[in-house]
Structure formats: structure tokens, C-alpha cells
mmCIF file of C-alpha atoms in Angstrom:
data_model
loop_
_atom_site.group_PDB
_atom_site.id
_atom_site.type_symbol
_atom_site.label_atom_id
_atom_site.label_comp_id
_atom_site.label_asym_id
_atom_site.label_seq_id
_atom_site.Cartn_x
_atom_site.Cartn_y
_atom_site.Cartn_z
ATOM 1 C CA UNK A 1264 -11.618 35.399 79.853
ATOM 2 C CA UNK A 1265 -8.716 33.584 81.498
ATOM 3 C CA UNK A 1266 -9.081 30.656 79.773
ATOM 4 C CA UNK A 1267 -9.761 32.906 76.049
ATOM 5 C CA UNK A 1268 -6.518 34.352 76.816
ATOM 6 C CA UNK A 1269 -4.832 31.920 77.715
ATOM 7 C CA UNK A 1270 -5.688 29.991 74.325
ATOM 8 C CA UNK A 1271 -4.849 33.636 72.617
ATOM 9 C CA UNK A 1272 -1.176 33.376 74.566
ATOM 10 C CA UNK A 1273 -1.059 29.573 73.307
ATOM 11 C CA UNK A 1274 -1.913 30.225 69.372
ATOM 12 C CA UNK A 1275 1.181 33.466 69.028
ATOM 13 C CA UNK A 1276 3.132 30.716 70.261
ATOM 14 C CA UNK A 1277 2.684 28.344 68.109
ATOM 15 C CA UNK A 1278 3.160 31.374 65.419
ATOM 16 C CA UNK A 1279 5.772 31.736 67.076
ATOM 17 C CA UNK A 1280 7.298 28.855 66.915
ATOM 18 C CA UNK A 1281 6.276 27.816 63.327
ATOM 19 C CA UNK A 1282 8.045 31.206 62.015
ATOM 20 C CA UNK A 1283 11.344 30.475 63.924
ATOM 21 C CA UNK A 1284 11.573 26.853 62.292
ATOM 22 C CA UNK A 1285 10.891 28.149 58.896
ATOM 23 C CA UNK A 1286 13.592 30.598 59.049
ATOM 24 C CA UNK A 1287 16.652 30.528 57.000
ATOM 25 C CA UNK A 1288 20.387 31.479 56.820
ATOM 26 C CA UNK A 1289 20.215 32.370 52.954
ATOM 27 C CA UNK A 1290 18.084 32.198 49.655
ATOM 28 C CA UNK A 1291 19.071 30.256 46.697
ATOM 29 C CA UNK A 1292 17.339 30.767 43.599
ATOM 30 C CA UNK A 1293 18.130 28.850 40.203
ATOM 31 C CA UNK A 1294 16.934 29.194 36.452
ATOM 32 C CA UNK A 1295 15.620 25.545 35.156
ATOM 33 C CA UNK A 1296 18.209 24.607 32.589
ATOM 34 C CA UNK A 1297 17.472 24.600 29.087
ATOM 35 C CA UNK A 1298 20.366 22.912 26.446
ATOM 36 C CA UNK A 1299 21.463 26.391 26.661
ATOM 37 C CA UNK A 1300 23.088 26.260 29.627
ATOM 38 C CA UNK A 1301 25.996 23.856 31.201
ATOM 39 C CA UNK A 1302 25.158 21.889 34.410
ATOM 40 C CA UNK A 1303 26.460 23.977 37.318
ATOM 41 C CA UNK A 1304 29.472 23.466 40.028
ATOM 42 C CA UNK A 1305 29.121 25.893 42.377
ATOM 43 C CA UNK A 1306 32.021 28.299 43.213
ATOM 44 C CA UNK A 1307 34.358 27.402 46.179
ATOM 45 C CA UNK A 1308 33.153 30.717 47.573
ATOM 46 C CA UNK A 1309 29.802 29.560 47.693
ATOM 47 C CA UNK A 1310 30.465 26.150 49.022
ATOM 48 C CA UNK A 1311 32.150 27.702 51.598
ATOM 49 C CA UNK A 1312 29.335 29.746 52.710
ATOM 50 C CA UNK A 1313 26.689 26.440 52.949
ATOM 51 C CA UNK A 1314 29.623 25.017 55.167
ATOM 52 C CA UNK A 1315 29.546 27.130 57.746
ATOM 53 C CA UNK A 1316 25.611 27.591 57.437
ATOM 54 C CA UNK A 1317 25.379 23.994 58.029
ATOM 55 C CA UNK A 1318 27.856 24.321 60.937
ATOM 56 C CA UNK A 1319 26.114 26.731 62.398
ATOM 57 C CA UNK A 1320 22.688 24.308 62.012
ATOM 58 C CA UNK A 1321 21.190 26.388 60.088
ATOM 59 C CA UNK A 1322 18.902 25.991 56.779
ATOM 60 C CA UNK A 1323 18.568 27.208 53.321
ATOM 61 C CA UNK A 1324 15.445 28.430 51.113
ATOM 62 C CA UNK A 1325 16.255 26.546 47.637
ATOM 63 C CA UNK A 1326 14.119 28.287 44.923
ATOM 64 C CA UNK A 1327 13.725 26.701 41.411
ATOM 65 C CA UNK A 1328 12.249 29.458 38.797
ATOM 66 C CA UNK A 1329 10.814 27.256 35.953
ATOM 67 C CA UNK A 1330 11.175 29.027 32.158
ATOM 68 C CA UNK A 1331 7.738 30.085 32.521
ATOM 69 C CA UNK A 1332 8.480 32.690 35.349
ATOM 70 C CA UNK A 1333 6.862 29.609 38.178
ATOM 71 C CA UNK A 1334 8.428 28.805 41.258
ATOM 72 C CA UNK A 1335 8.833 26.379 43.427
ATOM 73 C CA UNK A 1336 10.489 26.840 46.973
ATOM 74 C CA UNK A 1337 12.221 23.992 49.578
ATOM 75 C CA UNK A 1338 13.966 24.557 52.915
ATOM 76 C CA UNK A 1339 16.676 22.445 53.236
ATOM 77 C CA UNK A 1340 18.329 21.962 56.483
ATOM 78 C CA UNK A 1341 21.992 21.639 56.341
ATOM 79 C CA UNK A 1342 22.483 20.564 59.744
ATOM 80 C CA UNK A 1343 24.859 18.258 60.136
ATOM 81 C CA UNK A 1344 23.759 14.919 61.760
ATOM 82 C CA UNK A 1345 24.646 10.471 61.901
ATOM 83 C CA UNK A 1346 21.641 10.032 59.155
ATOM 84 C CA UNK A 1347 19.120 11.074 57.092
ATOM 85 C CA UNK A 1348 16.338 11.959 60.148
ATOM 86 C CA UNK A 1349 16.014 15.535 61.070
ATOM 87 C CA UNK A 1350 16.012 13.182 64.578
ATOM 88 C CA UNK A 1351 19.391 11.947 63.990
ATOM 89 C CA UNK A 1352 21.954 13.350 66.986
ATOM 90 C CA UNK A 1353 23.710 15.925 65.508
ATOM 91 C CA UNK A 1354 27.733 15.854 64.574
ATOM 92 C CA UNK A 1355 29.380 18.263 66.728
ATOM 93 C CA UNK A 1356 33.109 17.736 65.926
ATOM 94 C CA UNK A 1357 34.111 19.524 62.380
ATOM 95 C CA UNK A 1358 36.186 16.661 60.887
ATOM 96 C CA UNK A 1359 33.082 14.799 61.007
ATOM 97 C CA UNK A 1360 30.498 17.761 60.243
ATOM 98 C CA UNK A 1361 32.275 18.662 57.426
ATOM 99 C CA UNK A 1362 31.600 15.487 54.821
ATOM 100 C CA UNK A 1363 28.089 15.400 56.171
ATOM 101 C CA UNK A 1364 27.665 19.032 54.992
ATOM 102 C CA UNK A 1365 29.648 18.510 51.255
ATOM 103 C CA UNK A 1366 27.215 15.556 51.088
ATOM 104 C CA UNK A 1367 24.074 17.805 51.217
ATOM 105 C CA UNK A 1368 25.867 20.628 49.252
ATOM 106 C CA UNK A 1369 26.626 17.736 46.319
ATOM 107 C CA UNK A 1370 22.762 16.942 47.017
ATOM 108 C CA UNK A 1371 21.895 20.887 45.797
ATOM 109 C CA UNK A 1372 24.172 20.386 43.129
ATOM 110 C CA UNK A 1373 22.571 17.614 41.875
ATOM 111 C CA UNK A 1374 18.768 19.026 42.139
ATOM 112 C CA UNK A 1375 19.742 21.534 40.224
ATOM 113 C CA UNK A 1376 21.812 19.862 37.545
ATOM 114 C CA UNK A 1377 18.291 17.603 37.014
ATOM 115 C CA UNK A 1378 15.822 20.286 36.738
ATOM 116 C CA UNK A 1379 14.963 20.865 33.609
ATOM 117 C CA UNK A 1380 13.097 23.668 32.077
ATOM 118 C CA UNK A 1381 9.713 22.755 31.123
ATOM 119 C CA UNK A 1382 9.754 25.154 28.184
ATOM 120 C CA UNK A 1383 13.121 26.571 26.078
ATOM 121 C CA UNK A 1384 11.952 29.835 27.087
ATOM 122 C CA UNK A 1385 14.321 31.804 30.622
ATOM 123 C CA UNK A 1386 12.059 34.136 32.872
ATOM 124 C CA UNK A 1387 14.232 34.783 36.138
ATOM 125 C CA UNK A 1388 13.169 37.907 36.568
ATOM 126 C CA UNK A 1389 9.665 37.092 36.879
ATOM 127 C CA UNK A 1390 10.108 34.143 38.849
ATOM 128 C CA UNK A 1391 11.808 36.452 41.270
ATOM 129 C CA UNK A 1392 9.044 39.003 41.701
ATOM 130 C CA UNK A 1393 6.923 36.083 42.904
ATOM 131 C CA UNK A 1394 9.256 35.206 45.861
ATOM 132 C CA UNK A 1395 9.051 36.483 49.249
ATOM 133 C CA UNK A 1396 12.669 37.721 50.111
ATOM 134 C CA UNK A 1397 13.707 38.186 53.492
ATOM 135 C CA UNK A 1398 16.552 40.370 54.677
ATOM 136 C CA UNK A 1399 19.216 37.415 54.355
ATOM 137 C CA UNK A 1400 21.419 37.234 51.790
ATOM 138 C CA UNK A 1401 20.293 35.642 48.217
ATOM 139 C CA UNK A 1402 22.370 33.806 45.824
ATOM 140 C CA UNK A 1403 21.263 33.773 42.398
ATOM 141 C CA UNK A 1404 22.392 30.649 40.017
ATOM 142 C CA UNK A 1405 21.612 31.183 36.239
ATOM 143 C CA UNK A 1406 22.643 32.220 32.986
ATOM 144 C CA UNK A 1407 20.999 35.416 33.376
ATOM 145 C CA UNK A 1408 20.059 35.402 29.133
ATOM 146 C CA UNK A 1409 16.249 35.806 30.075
ATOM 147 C CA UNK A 1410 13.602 34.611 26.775
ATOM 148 C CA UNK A 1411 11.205 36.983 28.899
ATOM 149 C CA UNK A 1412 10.014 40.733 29.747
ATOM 150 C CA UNK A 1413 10.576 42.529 31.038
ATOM 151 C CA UNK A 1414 14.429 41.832 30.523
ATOM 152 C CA UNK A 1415 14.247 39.560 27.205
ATOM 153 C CA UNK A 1416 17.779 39.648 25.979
ATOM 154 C CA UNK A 1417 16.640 38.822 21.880
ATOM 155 C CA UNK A 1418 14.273 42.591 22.363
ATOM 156 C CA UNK A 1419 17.427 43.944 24.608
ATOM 157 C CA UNK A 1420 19.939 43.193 21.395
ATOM 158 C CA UNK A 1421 22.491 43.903 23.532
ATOM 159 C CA UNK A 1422 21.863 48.004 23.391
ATOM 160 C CA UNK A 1423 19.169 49.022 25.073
ATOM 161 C CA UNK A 1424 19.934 50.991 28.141
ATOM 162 C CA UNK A 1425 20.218 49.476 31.829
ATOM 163 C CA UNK A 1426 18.400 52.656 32.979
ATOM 164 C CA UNK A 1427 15.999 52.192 30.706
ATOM 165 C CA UNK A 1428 15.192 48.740 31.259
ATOM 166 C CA UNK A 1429 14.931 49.545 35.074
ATOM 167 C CA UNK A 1430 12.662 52.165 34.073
ATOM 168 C CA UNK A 1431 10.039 50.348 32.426
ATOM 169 C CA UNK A 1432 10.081 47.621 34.617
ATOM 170 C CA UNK A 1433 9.554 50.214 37.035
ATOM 171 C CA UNK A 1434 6.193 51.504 34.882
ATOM 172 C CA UNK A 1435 5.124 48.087 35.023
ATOM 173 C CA UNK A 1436 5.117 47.807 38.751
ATOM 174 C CA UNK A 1437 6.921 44.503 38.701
ATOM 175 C CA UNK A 1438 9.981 45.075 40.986
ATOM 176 C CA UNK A 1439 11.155 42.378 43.131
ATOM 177 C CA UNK A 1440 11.412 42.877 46.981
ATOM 178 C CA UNK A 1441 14.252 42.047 47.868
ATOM 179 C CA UNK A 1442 16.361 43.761 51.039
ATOM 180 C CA UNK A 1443 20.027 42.523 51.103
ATOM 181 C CA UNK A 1444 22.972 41.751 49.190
ATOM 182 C CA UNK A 1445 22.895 39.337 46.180
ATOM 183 C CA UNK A 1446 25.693 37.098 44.760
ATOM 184 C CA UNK A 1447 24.685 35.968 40.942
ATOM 185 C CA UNK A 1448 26.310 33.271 40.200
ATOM 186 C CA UNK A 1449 26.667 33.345 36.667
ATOM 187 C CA UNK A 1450 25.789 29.690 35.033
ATOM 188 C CA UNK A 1451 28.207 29.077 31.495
ATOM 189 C CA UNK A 1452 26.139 29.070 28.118
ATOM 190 C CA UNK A 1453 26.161 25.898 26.301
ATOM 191 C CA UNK A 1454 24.629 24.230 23.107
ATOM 192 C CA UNK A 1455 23.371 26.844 20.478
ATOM 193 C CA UNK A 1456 23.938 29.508 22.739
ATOM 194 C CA UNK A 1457 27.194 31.315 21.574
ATOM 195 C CA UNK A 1458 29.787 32.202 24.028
ATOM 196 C CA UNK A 1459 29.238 35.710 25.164
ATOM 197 C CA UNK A 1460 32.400 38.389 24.531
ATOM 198 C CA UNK A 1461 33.715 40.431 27.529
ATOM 199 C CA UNK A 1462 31.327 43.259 25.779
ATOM 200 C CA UNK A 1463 28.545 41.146 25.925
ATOM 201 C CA UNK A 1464 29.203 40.144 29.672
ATOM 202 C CA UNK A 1465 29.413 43.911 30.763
ATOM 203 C CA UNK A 1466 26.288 44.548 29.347
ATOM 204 C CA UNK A 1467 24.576 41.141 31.414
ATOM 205 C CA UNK A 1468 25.830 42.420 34.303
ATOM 206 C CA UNK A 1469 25.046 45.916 33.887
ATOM 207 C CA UNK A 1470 21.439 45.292 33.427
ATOM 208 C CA UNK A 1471 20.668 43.008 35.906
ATOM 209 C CA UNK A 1472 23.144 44.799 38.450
ATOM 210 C CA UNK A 1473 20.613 47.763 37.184
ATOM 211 C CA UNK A 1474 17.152 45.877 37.955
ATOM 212 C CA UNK A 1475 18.302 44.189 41.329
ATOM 213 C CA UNK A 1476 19.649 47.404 42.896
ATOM 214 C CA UNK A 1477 16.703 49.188 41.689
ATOM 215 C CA UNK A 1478 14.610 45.830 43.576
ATOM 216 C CA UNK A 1479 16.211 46.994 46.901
ATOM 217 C CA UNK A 1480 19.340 44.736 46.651
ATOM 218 C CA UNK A 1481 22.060 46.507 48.653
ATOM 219 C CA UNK A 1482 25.064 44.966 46.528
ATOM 220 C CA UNK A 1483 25.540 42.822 43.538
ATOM 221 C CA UNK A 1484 28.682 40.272 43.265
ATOM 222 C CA UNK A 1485 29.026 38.055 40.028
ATOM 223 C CA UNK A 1486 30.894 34.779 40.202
ATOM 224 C CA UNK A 1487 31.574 32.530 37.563
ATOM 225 C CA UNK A 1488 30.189 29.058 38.051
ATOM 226 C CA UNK A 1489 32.214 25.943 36.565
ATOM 227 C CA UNK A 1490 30.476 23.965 34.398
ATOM 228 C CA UNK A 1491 31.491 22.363 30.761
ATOM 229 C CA UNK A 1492 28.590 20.275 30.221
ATOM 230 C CA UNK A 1493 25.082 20.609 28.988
ATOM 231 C CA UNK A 1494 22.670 18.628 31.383
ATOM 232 C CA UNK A 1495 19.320 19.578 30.155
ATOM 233 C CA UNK A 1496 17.611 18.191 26.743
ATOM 234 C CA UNK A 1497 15.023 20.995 26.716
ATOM 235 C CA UNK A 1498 15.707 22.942 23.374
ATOM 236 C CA UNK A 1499 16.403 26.891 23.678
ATOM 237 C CA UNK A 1500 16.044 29.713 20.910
ATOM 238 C CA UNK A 1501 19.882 31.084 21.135
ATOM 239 C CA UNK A 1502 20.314 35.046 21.816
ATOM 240 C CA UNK A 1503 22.161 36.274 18.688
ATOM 241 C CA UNK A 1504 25.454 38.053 19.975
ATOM 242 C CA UNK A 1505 26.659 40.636 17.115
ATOM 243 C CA UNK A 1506 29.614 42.393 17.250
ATOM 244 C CA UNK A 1507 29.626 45.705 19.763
ATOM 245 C CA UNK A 1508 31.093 48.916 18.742
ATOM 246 C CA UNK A 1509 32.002 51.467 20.922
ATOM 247 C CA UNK A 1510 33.647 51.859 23.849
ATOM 248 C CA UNK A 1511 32.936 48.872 27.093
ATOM 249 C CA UNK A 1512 29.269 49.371 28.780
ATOM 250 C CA UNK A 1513 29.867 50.754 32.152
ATOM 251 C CA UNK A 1514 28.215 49.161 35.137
ATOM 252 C CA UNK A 1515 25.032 51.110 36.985
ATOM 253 C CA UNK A 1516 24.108 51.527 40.228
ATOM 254 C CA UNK A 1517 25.947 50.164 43.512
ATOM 255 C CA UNK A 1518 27.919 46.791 42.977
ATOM 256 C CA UNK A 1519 30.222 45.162 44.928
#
């Protein structure tokens, strides 16, 4: 019995310890690009934030959402350190931490500037009902034009009610789980893709500030992403964007 237990006491700490090296500081999650969409420089705000995640040797979940809703997760460790090996000693003085960090955050940059879509269709939202959120932050880094329900922008038109949308994705069952704040980085359109008007912004924002609230998200912030250039080939059916009468869409639900 001592000897069963003591196996028992072994195995929960090896749980344990498997669960505390998998854990991370933040989730990142990215649409594939399609020629839709420019390559992406992230925002000074978020660069900031991987700097002092990699300070504090800590690591990030970096989730790619293909266009057909798949994903595909990797923990990156943005500890800084002499080399490559996660056995390398670890820089401890800032001056030198810091270039070791940009180095890795260039490295993100550049995984998702060469990710592709497979397809020219966009399905974030489904991709994110397939990820297991934790309670740490999440930064989202797309477009946010989804070529998918339950949030297909062509069907949306541009008029269909935020509530509504959150409503039938509610009837569907598919919300995502997610349990913290959420910064959306909000990728430039590019190629056939015409520029969206301030109207046509609101409305973006509104209904995915509508379906991520309504997920469990406990704030939404949008940031603009920099980013000129188109870096994927994959060809994309362009979301007509018509005029908008009335007066500006106002934004639902709880957003920071």
C-alpha cells in the first residue's frame, strides 16, 4: 500500500510538473493570411507586453487559425538566454535581455507573415471555439472580415445586428470559452479587399466586441496593426463595402 501510494504521490507530480511547464503568460491567436490582408507589424503596445513576458521568463501560446476554422497551437518560450538551447544560461542584465527578446518577437512576426491560408476563405471565429483558453490574457491578430458562420461578413452585409449575431451563435451552441480580457489587433486589408470606412469599422468592432463578450471575454481593446504589404498569394473573395446610411453603429456590450 506504501509502495501504491507512493507511486500515486509520484504520478500527481509529474502532473504536476508537466502542467506548470506548459503554462503561459498570454495567448496569441492569428488568422492565416489570404492576399486580402497586409503582412502584420505588431503594435509597440504589444511588443512591449512580449518584452516584459520574456523578462519575466515566461512563455507564450502562439495559435495559427487556418481559413478552414483548423488550428494549430505552439508554446514559445521567450526567455531570454546566450543561444538557441532552452539549456543556454539565461541573460539576466536588461541591456542584454532586451535584443534577445526583439529577436524572438521579430521571430513571431515572421511566422506569421509566412503562414498562408490554405484556402481564400477567413473562419476566426471557429478556429477560436476549438481552443482551450485559460484565464490569461489573449491577443487576437487578424482582419476580423470572416468568409465563415457564424459571423460571415458577405451574409452580415454590413447590417445585420450585433445582438443578433450573438444570438444565433448562441442557438448554435458554438461560443468560445474564453475568461479574460482580449486585445484584437486589427490586421490592414489589402489586395481586392477595399479599404473599410470608419462606418464599416464600427460595425467590425461592434460585432465581434458583441460575440467575444458574450464568449466570457471581460474587455475588448482594438489596435491597429501596421502593415502596407500583402504577404500571402492565396486568393480571397473581397467583402463588398456599400455605402452606410444612417447614423454611426454604436458599440455593444463591455469594451475597453
Amino acid at each position: 500500500l506504501v509502495a501504491v501510494l507512493g507511486i500515486g504521490a509520484y504520478l500527481l507530480g509529474a502532473f504536476k510538473s508537466i502542467s506548470e511547464t506548459n503554462a503561459v503568460a498570454r495567448q496569441f491567436v492569428y488568422s492565416a493570411l489570404t492576399a486580402n490582408e497586409s503582412g502584420v507589424a505588431l503594435p509597440a503596445a504589444v511588443k512591449n507586453d512580449l518584452r516584459q513576458i520574456g523578462l519575466a521568463h515566461q512563455r507564450i501560446a502562439l495559435t495559427r487559425v487556418d481559413s478552414t476554422g483548423e488550428v494549430t497551437t505552439t508554446v514559445i518560450d521567450l526567455t531570454p538566454r546566450t543561444g538557441d538551447s532552452p539549456k543556454d544560461p539565461v541573460l539576466k542584465v536588461t541591456d542584454r535581455a532586451i535584443p534577445a527578446i526583439d529577436a524572438k518577437i521579430a521571430g513571431i512576426e515572421k511566422t506569421i507573415n509566412s503562414s498562408p491560408a490554405t484556402t481564400g476563405n477567413r473562419a476566426l471565429y471557429t478556429g477560436l471555439t476549438k481552443i482551450d483558453f485559460t484565464n490569461v490574457p489573449v491577443t487576437i491578430i487578424s482582419s476580423g472580415i470572416d468568409l465563415a458562420n457564424p459571423d460571415n461578413f458577405r451574409d452580415l452585409n454590413w447590417t445585420v445586428p450585433a445582438q443578433d449575431v450573438l444570438a444565433n451563435v448562441k442557438k448554435a451552441g458554438a461560443l468560445a470559452a474564453l475568461h479574460g480580457p482580449v486585445t484584437f489587433v486589427v490586421v490592414p486589408t489589402a489586395g481586392s479587399q477595399p479599404q473599410l470606412s470608419q462606418a464599416q469599422k464600427n460595425y467590425r468592432q461592434t460585432v465581434w466586441t458583441s460575440v467575444l463578450i458574450g464568449s466570457g471575454a471581460t474587455s475588448v481593446t482594438f489596435i491597429d496593426a501596421d502593415g502596407p504589404v500583402a504577404s500571402s498569394s492565396t486568393p480571397a473573395p473581397a467583402v463588398p463595402v456599400p455605402g452606410m446610411p444612417g447614423p454611426p453603429i454604436q458599440p455593444v456590450g463591455n469594451r475597453a
